[in-house]
Amino acid sequence: MKPVFHLHPALYARMLDGLSNLMFTETLGGRRDMGFYHDDLWLSDTAVIENVSRRKGAWEVILLFAHHKTPLKFIRRRITSHSCPKRAHQMAFYMRRLAAKDQRGTLCVDIADFDLSLN
Amino acid sequence: MGTSTKQRILDAAIRLFNESGVANVRLQHIADESGISVGNLAYHFKNKEAIVSSVYERLFEEFAHILASYLLNPTLSDFNQQLTQYYSFFTRYKFYLIDLFEVERSYPNIMDRWHQMVGKMLIQIRKRLDYYVQRGVLQPEPIEGIYDSLTRSIWMSIVFWMPQQVLKGQPTTETHFKQGVWSLISPYMTQRGREEYATEVQPADIMR
């Protein structure tokens, strides 16, 4: 019989406690949690970068929006696609200029706003 | 093909262990039951110990799967679903009890695994009671230590319910098995617990 990893009973009990607590702390999401996906108003306050990538034989223009105060509010939108890469890059440049609140592109997102934990 | 023959041998071994007990089953019986020659059997498992070991390996895997289905949903029906799994497990591996003492003597490794599994099962039942108290479906412990005793009683009902029915010469049904376990918990239920039991647990049992 294969030797098996054995978890100490006290640790197992603590793990189950953690699972029980999850039932109280983790709640189901509501419909409004995905509101940012349909409600485009917040996109006017975002830092925007363009991205062109090749997909299914065409060059896709994608814009990435990140809210300048709450960068975790982040969305990626496919705008259009072109068979010519040069044209796709040109289109991406203009679409970004059009979408960004700060047209010169100086608005930037502060990494500290992400509140990253290095644990 | 190899896997399916192995599978067939293990299925036949489980059937025979349930009927006659591990000690009374010989390799020839297993070969006859699985419809292959002893030589072919020896190709897959070198001796009976290897078969017993594989059977228990499968048994422990299934048991671990049952233990893993802890609190998949927050209501009382979660425990009811786990009871369904326990019932089908103990029905499928009846020999666990017939051979308890034989296994203790001849296969100490297996007995160690049993002890670990049983330990986890007891901890899980106890933690479940705590969780139901926290949710307000069970009363807070009325007398200190009584939920520890209740845990042991629930555990005994789950594990030894089937043999006691056999001793009394009465049929074993899943509904009776579950009723036996729930009857231990229900005196400690709050009003909310009783309502939840009536809506979440009882309809599922009536369907059976």
PDB file of N, CA and C in Angstrom, chain B residues 29-123:
ATOM      1  N   HIS B  29     -10.841 -18.560  -6.111  1.00  0.00           N
ATOM      2  CA  HIS B  29     -12.224 -18.036  -6.089  1.00  0.00           C
ATOM      3  C   HIS B  29     -12.306 -16.739  -6.889  1.00  0.00           C
ATOM      4  N   ILE B  30     -11.323 -15.874  -6.667  1.00  0.00           N
ATOM      5  CA  ILE B  30     -11.351 -14.566  -7.356  1.00  0.00           C
ATOM      6  C   ILE B  30     -11.210 -14.772  -8.860  1.00  0.00           C
ATOM      7  N   ALA B  31     -10.312 -15.712  -9.242  1.00  0.00           N
ATOM      8  CA  ALA B  31     -10.114 -15.990 -10.672  1.00  0.00           C
ATOM      9  C   ALA B  31     -11.414 -16.526 -11.279  1.00  0.00           C
ATOM     10  N   ASP B  32     -12.058 -17.467 -10.588  1.00  0.00           N
ATOM     11  CA  ASP B  32     -13.323 -18.036 -11.098  1.00  0.00           C
ATOM     12  C   ASP B  32     -14.376 -16.948 -11.228  1.00  0.00           C
ATOM     13  N   GLU B  33     -14.479 -16.107 -10.197  1.00  0.00           N
ATOM     14  CA  GLU B  33     -15.510 -15.052 -10.184  1.00  0.00           C
ATOM     15  C   GLU B  33     -15.283 -14.036 -11.300  1.00  0.00           C
ATOM     16  N   SER B  34     -14.005 -13.744 -11.602  1.00  0.00           N
ATOM     17  CA  SER B  34     -13.755 -12.748 -12.652  1.00  0.00           C
ATOM     18  C   SER B  34     -13.613 -13.391 -14.037  1.00  0.00           C
ATOM     19  N   GLY B  35     -13.748 -14.733 -14.096  1.00  0.00           N
ATOM     20  CA  GLY B  35     -13.759 -15.425 -15.391  1.00  0.00           C
ATOM     21  C   GLY B  35     -12.401 -15.485 -16.065  1.00  0.00           C
ATOM     22  N   ILE B  36     -11.332 -15.544 -15.288  1.00  0.00           N
ATOM     23  CA  ILE B  36      -9.988 -15.670 -15.860  1.00  0.00           C
ATOM     24  C   ILE B  36      -9.242 -16.803 -15.147  1.00  0.00           C
ATOM     25  N   SER B  37      -8.095 -17.187 -15.686  1.00  0.00           N
ATOM     26  CA  SER B  37      -7.328 -18.266 -15.053  1.00  0.00           C
ATOM     27  C   SER B  37      -6.497 -17.690 -13.898  1.00  0.00           C
ATOM     28  N   VAL B  38      -6.074 -18.580 -13.006  1.00  0.00           N
ATOM     29  CA  VAL B  38      -5.240 -18.139 -11.879  1.00  0.00           C
ATOM     30  C   VAL B  38      -3.922 -17.559 -12.398  1.00  0.00           C
ATOM     31  N   GLY B  39      -3.420 -18.147 -13.481  1.00  0.00           N
ATOM     32  CA  GLY B  39      -2.172 -17.648 -14.085  1.00  0.00           C
ATOM     33  C   GLY B  39      -2.321 -16.212 -14.542  1.00  0.00           C
ATOM     34  N   ASN B  40      -3.432 -15.967 -15.205  1.00  0.00           N
ATOM     35  CA  ASN B  40      -3.705 -14.600 -15.680  1.00  0.00           C
ATOM     36  C   ASN B  40      -3.857 -13.642 -14.488  1.00  0.00           C
ATOM     37  N   LEU B  41      -4.512 -14.153 -13.452  1.00  0.00           N
ATOM     38  CA  LEU B  41      -4.702 -13.337 -12.246  1.00  0.00           C
ATOM     39  C   LEU B  41      -3.348 -12.963 -11.638  1.00  0.00           C
ATOM     40  N   ALA B  42      -2.451 -13.965 -11.622  1.00  0.00           N
ATOM     41  CA  ALA B  42      -1.123 -13.746 -11.034  1.00  0.00           C
ATOM     42  C   ALA B  42      -0.316 -12.733 -11.847  1.00  0.00           C
ATOM     43  N   TYR B  43      -0.653 -12.605 -13.145  1.00  0.00           N
ATOM     44  CA  TYR B  43       0.021 -11.615 -13.983  1.00  0.00           C
ATOM     45  C   TYR B  43      -0.315 -10.200 -13.494  1.00  0.00           C
ATOM     46  N   HIS B  44      -1.567 -10.015 -13.066  1.00  0.00           N
ATOM     47  CA  HIS B  44      -2.009  -8.681 -12.624  1.00  0.00           C
ATOM     48  C   HIS B  44      -1.707  -8.422 -11.150  1.00  0.00           C
ATOM     49  N   PHE B  45      -1.890  -9.433 -10.320  1.00  0.00           N
ATOM     50  CA  PHE B  45      -1.623  -9.280  -8.876  1.00  0.00           C
ATOM     51  C   PHE B  45      -0.801 -10.474  -8.417  1.00  0.00           C
ATOM     52  N   LYS B  46       0.359 -10.212  -7.859  1.00  0.00           N
ATOM     53  CA  LYS B  46       1.253 -11.343  -7.567  1.00  0.00           C
ATOM     54  C   LYS B  46       0.722 -12.231  -6.438  1.00  0.00           C
ATOM     55  N   ASN B  47      -0.044 -11.690  -5.516  1.00  0.00           N
ATOM     56  CA  ASN B  47      -0.614 -12.541  -4.457  1.00  0.00           C
ATOM     57  C   ASN B  47      -1.883 -11.889  -3.892  1.00  0.00           C
ATOM     58  N   LYS B  48      -2.451 -12.549  -2.912  1.00  0.00           N
ATOM     59  CA  LYS B  48      -3.720 -12.042  -2.364  1.00  0.00           C
ATOM     60  C   LYS B  48      -3.522 -10.702  -1.649  1.00  0.00           C
ATOM     61  N   GLU B  49      -2.361 -10.568  -1.003  1.00  0.00           N
ATOM     62  CA  GLU B  49      -2.074  -9.308  -0.301  1.00  0.00           C
ATOM     63  C   GLU B  49      -2.166  -8.120  -1.268  1.00  0.00           C
ATOM     64  N   ALA B  50      -1.650  -8.348  -2.498  1.00  0.00           N
ATOM     65  CA  ALA B  50      -1.676  -7.259  -3.489  1.00  0.00           C
ATOM     66  C   ALA B  50      -3.115  -6.899  -3.852  1.00  0.00           C
ATOM     67  N   ILE B  51      -3.976  -7.917  -3.937  1.00  0.00           N
ATOM     68  CA  ILE B  51      -5.393  -7.645  -4.248  1.00  0.00           C
ATOM     69  C   ILE B  51      -6.046  -6.904  -3.089  1.00  0.00           C
ATOM     70  N   VAL B  52      -5.820  -7.429  -1.880  1.00  0.00           N
ATOM     71  CA  VAL B  52      -6.416  -6.791  -0.690  1.00  0.00           C
ATOM     72  C   VAL B  52      -5.959  -5.337  -0.616  1.00  0.00           C
ATOM     73  N   SER B  53      -4.680  -5.144  -0.855  1.00  0.00           N
ATOM     74  CA  SER B  53      -4.129  -3.797  -0.796  1.00  0.00           C
ATOM     75  C   SER B  53      -4.789  -2.878  -1.832  1.00  0.00           C
ATOM     76  N   SER B  54      -4.973  -3.389  -3.055  1.00  0.00           N
ATOM     77  CA  SER B  54      -5.603  -2.567  -4.103  1.00  0.00           C
ATOM     78  C   SER B  54      -7.065  -2.277  -3.799  1.00  0.00           C
ATOM     79  N   VAL B  55      -7.741  -3.297  -3.250  1.00  0.00           N
ATOM     80  CA  VAL B  55      -9.157  -3.106  -2.902  1.00  0.00           C
ATOM     81  C   VAL B  55      -9.268  -1.999  -1.844  1.00  0.00           C
ATOM     82  N   TYR B  56      -8.406  -2.073  -0.836  1.00  0.00           N
ATOM     83  CA  TYR B  56      -8.452  -1.062   0.222  1.00  0.00           C
ATOM     84  C   TYR B  56      -8.018   0.313  -0.299  1.00  0.00           C
ATOM     85  N   GLU B  57      -7.089   0.289  -1.261  1.00  0.00           N
ATOM     86  CA  GLU B  57      -6.661   1.548  -1.877  1.00  0.00           C
ATOM     87  C   GLU B  57      -7.876   2.246  -2.497  1.00  0.00           C
ATOM     88  N   ARG B  58      -8.672   1.454  -3.213  1.00  0.00           N
ATOM     89  CA  ARG B  58      -9.874   1.990  -3.859  1.00  0.00           C
ATOM     90  C   ARG B  58     -10.890   2.455  -2.814  1.00  0.00           C
ATOM     91  N   LEU B  59     -11.023   1.609  -1.778  1.00  0.00           N
ATOM     92  CA  LEU B  59     -11.961   1.929  -0.691  1.00  0.00           C
ATOM     93  C   LEU B  59     -11.596   3.262  -0.022  1.00  0.00           C
ATOM     94  N   PHE B  60     -10.307   3.448   0.250  1.00  0.00           N
ATOM     95  CA  PHE B  60      -9.884   4.685   0.915  1.00  0.00           C
ATOM     96  C   PHE B  60     -10.025   5.893  -0.008  1.00  0.00           C
ATOM     97  N   GLU B  61      -9.825   5.658  -1.284  1.00  0.00           N
ATOM     98  CA  GLU B  61      -9.985   6.739  -2.247  1.00  0.00           C
ATOM     99  C   GLU B  61     -11.436   7.231  -2.247  1.00  0.00           C
ATOM    100  N   GLU B  62     -12.357   6.254  -2.245  1.00  0.00           N
ATOM    101  CA  GLU B  62     -13.783   6.623  -2.230  1.00  0.00           C
ATOM    102  C   GLU B  62     -14.156   7.308  -0.922  1.00  0.00           C
ATOM    103  N   PHE B  63     -13.569   6.820   0.160  1.00  0.00           N
ATOM    104  CA  PHE B  63     -13.861   7.415   1.466  1.00  0.00           C
ATOM    105  C   PHE B  63     -13.350   8.859   1.513  1.00  0.00           C
ATOM    106  N   ALA B  64     -12.170   9.059   0.960  1.00  0.00           N
ATOM    107  CA  ALA B  64     -11.597  10.415   0.934  1.00  0.00           C
ATOM    108  C   ALA B  64     -12.480  11.334   0.088  1.00  0.00           C
ATOM    109  N   HIS B  65     -13.056  10.772  -0.962  1.00  0.00           N
ATOM    110  CA  HIS B  65     -13.950  11.551  -1.819  1.00  0.00           C
ATOM    111  C   HIS B  65     -15.185  12.005  -1.027  1.00  0.00           C
ATOM    112  N   ILE B  66     -15.683  11.112  -0.168  1.00  0.00           N
ATOM    113  CA  ILE B  66     -16.852  11.481   0.662  1.00  0.00           C
ATOM    114  C   ILE B  66     -16.452  12.586   1.641  1.00  0.00           C
ATOM    115  N   LEU B  67     -15.281  12.422   2.245  1.00  0.00           N
ATOM    116  CA  LEU B  67     -14.830  13.439   3.204  1.00  0.00           C
ATOM    117  C   LEU B  67     -14.635  14.788   2.519  1.00  0.00           C
ATOM    118  N   ALA B  68     -14.251  14.721   1.246  1.00  0.00           N
ATOM    119  CA  ALA B  68     -14.010  15.978   0.515  1.00  0.00           C
ATOM    120  C   ALA B  68     -15.311  16.724   0.222  1.00  0.00           C
ATOM    121  N   SER B  69     -16.439  16.027   0.298  1.00  0.00           N
ATOM    122  CA  SER B  69     -17.697  16.729  -0.003  1.00  0.00           C
ATOM    123  C   SER B  69     -18.259  17.348   1.271  1.00  0.00           C
ATOM    124  N   TYR B  70     -17.430  18.127   1.939  1.00  0.00           N
ATOM    125  CA  TYR B  70     -17.825  18.791   3.187  1.00  0.00           C
ATOM    126  C   TYR B  70     -18.225  20.230   2.889  1.00  0.00           C
ATOM    127  N   LEU B  71     -19.399  20.614   3.336  1.00  0.00           N
ATOM    128  CA  LEU B  71     -19.913  21.981   3.166  1.00  0.00           C
ATOM    129  C   LEU B  71     -19.843  22.465   1.715  1.00  0.00           C
ATOM    130  N   LEU B  72     -20.383  21.679   0.818  1.00  0.00           N
ATOM    131  CA  LEU B  72     -20.472  22.150  -0.561  1.00  0.00           C
ATOM    132  C   LEU B  72     -21.619  23.141  -0.687  1.00  0.00           C
ATOM    133  N   ASN B  73     -22.603  22.997   0.195  1.00  0.00           N
ATOM    134  CA  ASN B  73     -23.627  24.046   0.294  1.00  0.00           C
ATOM    135  C   ASN B  73     -23.915  24.294   1.766  1.00  0.00           C
ATOM    136  N   PRO B  74     -24.396  25.484   2.094  1.00  0.00           N
ATOM    137  CA  PRO B  74     -24.448  25.853   3.520  1.00  0.00           C
ATOM    138  C   PRO B  74     -25.589  25.222   4.318  1.00  0.00           C
ATOM    139  N   THR B  75     -26.578  24.633   3.667  1.00  0.00           N
ATOM    140  CA  THR B  75     -27.759  24.180   4.407  1.00  0.00           C
ATOM    141  C   THR B  75     -27.590  22.767   4.963  1.00  0.00           C
ATOM    142  N   LEU B  76     -28.649  22.313   5.677  1.00  0.00           N
ATOM    143  CA  LEU B  76     -28.617  20.969   6.258  1.00  0.00           C
ATOM    144  C   LEU B  76     -28.572  19.885   5.184  1.00  0.00           C
ATOM    145  N   SER B  77     -29.030  20.228   3.985  1.00  0.00           N
ATOM    146  CA  SER B  77     -29.068  19.219   2.916  1.00  0.00           C
ATOM    147  C   SER B  77     -27.662  18.756   2.549  1.00  0.00           C
ATOM    148  N   ASP B  78     -26.663  19.568   2.861  1.00  0.00           N
ATOM    149  CA  ASP B  78     -25.285  19.176   2.582  1.00  0.00           C
ATOM    150  C   ASP B  78     -24.928  17.903   3.350  1.00  0.00           C
ATOM    151  N   PHE B  79     -25.325  17.869   4.623  1.00  0.00           N
ATOM    152  CA  PHE B  79     -25.050  16.679   5.434  1.00  0.00           C
ATOM    153  C   PHE B  79     -25.866  15.497   4.927  1.00  0.00           C
ATOM    154  N   ASN B  80     -27.099  15.800   4.493  1.00  0.00           N
ATOM    155  CA  ASN B  80     -27.951  14.738   3.968  1.00  0.00           C
ATOM    156  C   ASN B  80     -27.330  14.097   2.727  1.00  0.00           C
ATOM    157  N   GLN B  81     -26.733  14.937   1.881  1.00  0.00           N
ATOM    158  CA  GLN B  81     -26.086  14.406   0.680  1.00  0.00           C
ATOM    159  C   GLN B  81     -24.863  13.563   1.047  1.00  0.00           C
ATOM    160  N   GLN B  82     -24.154  14.018   2.089  1.00  0.00           N
ATOM    161  CA  GLN B  82     -22.994  13.242   2.516  1.00  0.00           C
ATOM    162  C   GLN B  82     -23.449  11.890   3.100  1.00  0.00           C
ATOM    163  N   LEU B  83     -24.611  11.905   3.772  1.00  0.00           N
ATOM    164  CA  LEU B  83     -25.137  10.640   4.312  1.00  0.00           C
ATOM    165  C   LEU B  83     -25.467   9.669   3.185  1.00  0.00           C
ATOM    166  N   THR B  84     -25.991  10.206   2.067  1.00  0.00           N
ATOM    167  CA  THR B  84     -26.276   9.348   0.900  1.00  0.00           C
ATOM    168  C   THR B  84     -24.992   8.655   0.455  1.00  0.00           C
ATOM    169  N   GLN B  85     -23.904   9.431   0.425  1.00  0.00           N
ATOM    170  CA  GLN B  85     -22.627   8.862  -0.005  1.00  0.00           C
ATOM    171  C   GLN B  85     -22.115   7.810   0.984  1.00  0.00           C
ATOM    172  N   TYR B  86     -22.264   8.117   2.282  1.00  0.00           N
ATOM    173  CA  TYR B  86     -21.834   7.148   3.296  1.00  0.00           C
ATOM    174  C   TYR B  86     -22.625   5.850   3.156  1.00  0.00           C
ATOM    175  N   TYR B  87     -23.932   5.996   2.934  1.00  0.00           N
ATOM    176  CA  TYR B  87     -24.782   4.811   2.828  1.00  0.00           C
ATOM    177  C   TYR B  87     -24.317   3.939   1.660  1.00  0.00           C
ATOM    178  N   SER B  88     -24.102   4.577   0.512  1.00  0.00           N
ATOM    179  CA  SER B  88     -23.728   3.764  -0.643  1.00  0.00           C
ATOM    180  C   SER B  88     -22.325   3.174  -0.451  1.00  0.00           C
ATOM    181  N   PHE B  89     -21.465   3.899   0.241  1.00  0.00           N
ATOM    182  CA  PHE B  89     -20.115   3.378   0.516  1.00  0.00           C
ATOM    183  C   PHE B  89     -20.183   2.138   1.398  1.00  0.00           C
ATOM    184  N   PHE B  90     -20.916   2.249   2.516  1.00  0.00           N
ATOM    185  CA  PHE B  90     -20.947   1.122   3.453  1.00  0.00           C
ATOM    186  C   PHE B  90     -21.753  -0.054   2.898  1.00  0.00           C
ATOM    187  N   THR B  91     -22.645   0.197   1.945  1.00  0.00           N
ATOM    188  CA  THR B  91     -23.355  -0.906   1.298  1.00  0.00           C
ATOM    189  C   THR B  91     -22.408  -1.628   0.340  1.00  0.00           C
ATOM    190  N   ARG B  92     -21.596  -0.835  -0.362  1.00  0.00           N
ATOM    191  CA  ARG B  92     -20.692  -1.423  -1.359  1.00  0.00           C
ATOM    192  C   ARG B  92     -19.550  -2.201  -0.690  1.00  0.00           C
ATOM    193  N   TYR B  93     -19.087  -1.709   0.445  1.00  0.00           N
ATOM    194  CA  TYR B  93     -17.949  -2.371   1.104  1.00  0.00           C
ATOM    195  C   TYR B  93     -18.359  -2.929   2.459  1.00  0.00           C
ATOM    196  N   LYS B  94     -19.318  -3.867   2.419  1.00  0.00           N
ATOM    197  CA  LYS B  94     -19.821  -4.423   3.681  1.00  0.00           C
ATOM    198  C   LYS B  94     -18.732  -5.127   4.476  1.00  0.00           C
ATOM    199  N   PHE B  95     -17.728  -5.643   3.756  1.00  0.00           N
ATOM    200  CA  PHE B  95     -16.725  -6.464   4.437  1.00  0.00           C
ATOM    201  C   PHE B  95     -15.867  -5.652   5.413  1.00  0.00           C
ATOM    202  N   TYR B  96     -15.981  -4.299   5.347  1.00  0.00           N
ATOM    203  CA  TYR B  96     -15.159  -3.470   6.233  1.00  0.00           C
ATOM    204  C   TYR B  96     -15.330  -3.906   7.683  1.00  0.00           C
ATOM    205  N   LEU B  97     -16.569  -4.329   8.041  1.00  0.00           N
ATOM    206  CA  LEU B  97     -16.854  -4.664   9.423  1.00  0.00           C
ATOM    207  C   LEU B  97     -16.579  -6.132   9.712  1.00  0.00           C
ATOM    208  N   ILE B  98     -16.994  -6.982   8.756  1.00  0.00           N
ATOM    209  CA  ILE B  98     -16.800  -8.424   8.938  1.00  0.00           C
ATOM    210  C   ILE B  98     -15.317  -8.690   9.230  1.00  0.00           C
ATOM    211  N   ASP B  99     -14.463  -7.916   8.534  1.00  0.00           N
ATOM    212  CA  ASP B  99     -13.037  -8.213   8.619  1.00  0.00           C
ATOM    213  C   ASP B  99     -12.244  -7.226   9.467  1.00  0.00           C
ATOM    214  N   LEU B 100     -12.952  -6.461  10.261  1.00  0.00           N
ATOM    215  CA  LEU B 100     -12.272  -5.417  11.024  1.00  0.00           C
ATOM    216  C   LEU B 100     -11.128  -5.984  11.868  1.00  0.00           C
ATOM    217  N   PHE B 101     -11.418  -7.072  12.590  1.00  0.00           N
ATOM    218  CA  PHE B 101     -10.410  -7.618  13.506  1.00  0.00           C
ATOM    219  C   PHE B 101      -9.341  -8.408  12.762  1.00  0.00           C
ATOM    220  N   GLU B 102      -9.781  -9.067  11.676  1.00  0.00           N
ATOM    221  CA  GLU B 102      -8.834  -9.804  10.835  1.00  0.00           C
ATOM    222  C   GLU B 102      -7.831  -8.831  10.213  1.00  0.00           C
ATOM    223  N   VAL B 103      -8.340  -7.707   9.734  1.00  0.00           N
ATOM    224  CA  VAL B 103      -7.489  -6.700   9.106  1.00  0.00           C
ATOM    225  C   VAL B 103      -6.517  -6.132  10.135  1.00  0.00           C
ATOM    226  N   GLU B 104      -6.998  -5.933  11.350  1.00  0.00           N
ATOM    227  CA  GLU B 104      -6.155  -5.376  12.402  1.00  0.00           C
ATOM    228  C   GLU B 104      -4.942  -6.284  12.657  1.00  0.00           C
ATOM    229  N   ARG B 105      -5.210  -7.614  12.588  1.00  0.00           N
ATOM    230  CA  ARG B 105      -4.155  -8.582  12.865  1.00  0.00           C
ATOM    231  C   ARG B 105      -3.187  -8.716  11.686  1.00  0.00           C
ATOM    232  N   SER B 106      -3.751  -8.837  10.479  1.00  0.00           N
ATOM    233  CA  SER B 106      -2.912  -9.200   9.330  1.00  0.00           C
ATOM    234  C   SER B 106      -2.411  -8.016   8.515  1.00  0.00           C
ATOM    235  N   TYR B 107      -3.125  -6.908   8.538  1.00  0.00           N
ATOM    236  CA  TYR B 107      -2.726  -5.770   7.691  1.00  0.00           C
ATOM    237  C   TYR B 107      -2.666  -4.485   8.528  1.00  0.00           C
ATOM    238  N   PRO B 108      -1.633  -4.344   9.335  1.00  0.00           N
ATOM    239  CA  PRO B 108      -1.577  -3.167  10.226  1.00  0.00           C
ATOM    240  C   PRO B 108      -1.581  -1.833   9.477  1.00  0.00           C
ATOM    241  N   ASN B 109      -1.000  -1.814   8.259  1.00  0.00           N
ATOM    242  CA  ASN B 109      -0.991  -0.557   7.488  1.00  0.00           C
ATOM    243  C   ASN B 109      -2.401  -0.097   7.162  1.00  0.00           C
ATOM    244  N   ILE B 110      -3.222  -1.085   6.799  1.00  0.00           N
ATOM    245  CA  ILE B 110      -4.610  -0.767   6.452  1.00  0.00           C
ATOM    246  C   ILE B 110      -5.336  -0.225   7.681  1.00  0.00           C
ATOM    247  N   MET B 111      -5.060  -0.855   8.810  1.00  0.00           N
ATOM    248  CA  MET B 111      -5.713  -0.411  10.046  1.00  0.00           C
ATOM    249  C   MET B 111      -5.308   1.031  10.375  1.00  0.00           C
ATOM    250  N   ASP B 112      -4.044   1.364  10.120  1.00  0.00           N
ATOM    251  CA  ASP B 112      -3.587   2.743  10.371  1.00  0.00           C
ATOM    252  C   ASP B 112      -4.371   3.725   9.518  1.00  0.00           C
ATOM    253  N   ARG B 113      -4.556   3.352   8.250  1.00  0.00           N
ATOM    254  CA  ARG B 113      -5.319   4.234   7.349  1.00  0.00           C
ATOM    255  C   ARG B 113      -6.758   4.391   7.848  1.00  0.00           C
ATOM    256  N   TRP B 114      -7.348   3.257   8.310  1.00  0.00           N
ATOM    257  CA  TRP B 114      -8.714   3.324   8.856  1.00  0.00           C
ATOM    258  C   TRP B 114      -8.767   4.314  10.023  1.00  0.00           C
ATOM    259  N   HIS B 115      -7.780   4.203  10.904  1.00  0.00           N
ATOM    260  CA  HIS B 115      -7.765   5.093  12.075  1.00  0.00           C
ATOM    261  C   HIS B 115      -7.727   6.550  11.633  1.00  0.00           C
ATOM    262  N   GLN B 116      -6.906   6.825  10.623  1.00  0.00           N
ATOM    263  CA  GLN B 116      -6.811   8.213  10.132  1.00  0.00           C
ATOM    264  C   GLN B 116      -8.143   8.689   9.564  1.00  0.00           C
ATOM    265  N   MET B 117      -8.749   7.811   8.755  1.00  0.00           N
ATOM    266  CA  MET B 117     -10.033   8.178   8.121  1.00  0.00           C
ATOM    267  C   MET B 117     -11.117   8.412   9.172  1.00  0.00           C
ATOM    268  N   VAL B 118     -11.158   7.508  10.137  1.00  0.00           N
ATOM    269  CA  VAL B 118     -12.171   7.623  11.189  1.00  0.00           C
ATOM    270  C   VAL B 118     -11.944   8.910  11.989  1.00  0.00           C
ATOM    271  N   GLY B 119     -10.676   9.194  12.264  1.00  0.00           N
ATOM    272  CA  GLY B 119     -10.345  10.428  12.987  1.00  0.00           C
ATOM    273  C   GLY B 119     -10.856  11.647  12.230  1.00  0.00           C
ATOM    274  N   LYS B 120     -10.632  11.659  10.925  1.00  0.00           N
ATOM    275  CA  LYS B 120     -11.089  12.798  10.113  1.00  0.00           C
ATOM    276  C   LYS B 120     -12.609  12.891  10.105  1.00  0.00           C
ATOM    277  N   MET B 121     -13.236  11.726  10.025  1.00  0.00           N
ATOM    278  CA  MET B 121     -14.702  11.697   9.988  1.00  0.00           C
ATOM    279  C   MET B 121     -15.280  12.294  11.268  1.00  0.00           C
ATOM    280  N   LEU B 122     -14.680  11.919  12.420  1.00  0.00           N
ATOM    281  CA  LEU B 122     -15.155  12.437  13.704  1.00  0.00           C
ATOM    282  C   LEU B 122     -14.952  13.955  13.793  1.00  0.00           C
ATOM    283  N   ILE B 123     -13.777  14.410  13.364  1.00  0.00           N
ATOM    284  CA  ILE B 123     -13.502  15.857  13.414  1.00  0.00           C
ATOM    285  C   ILE B 123     -14.510  16.589  12.535  1.00  0.00           C
TER     286      ILE B 123
END
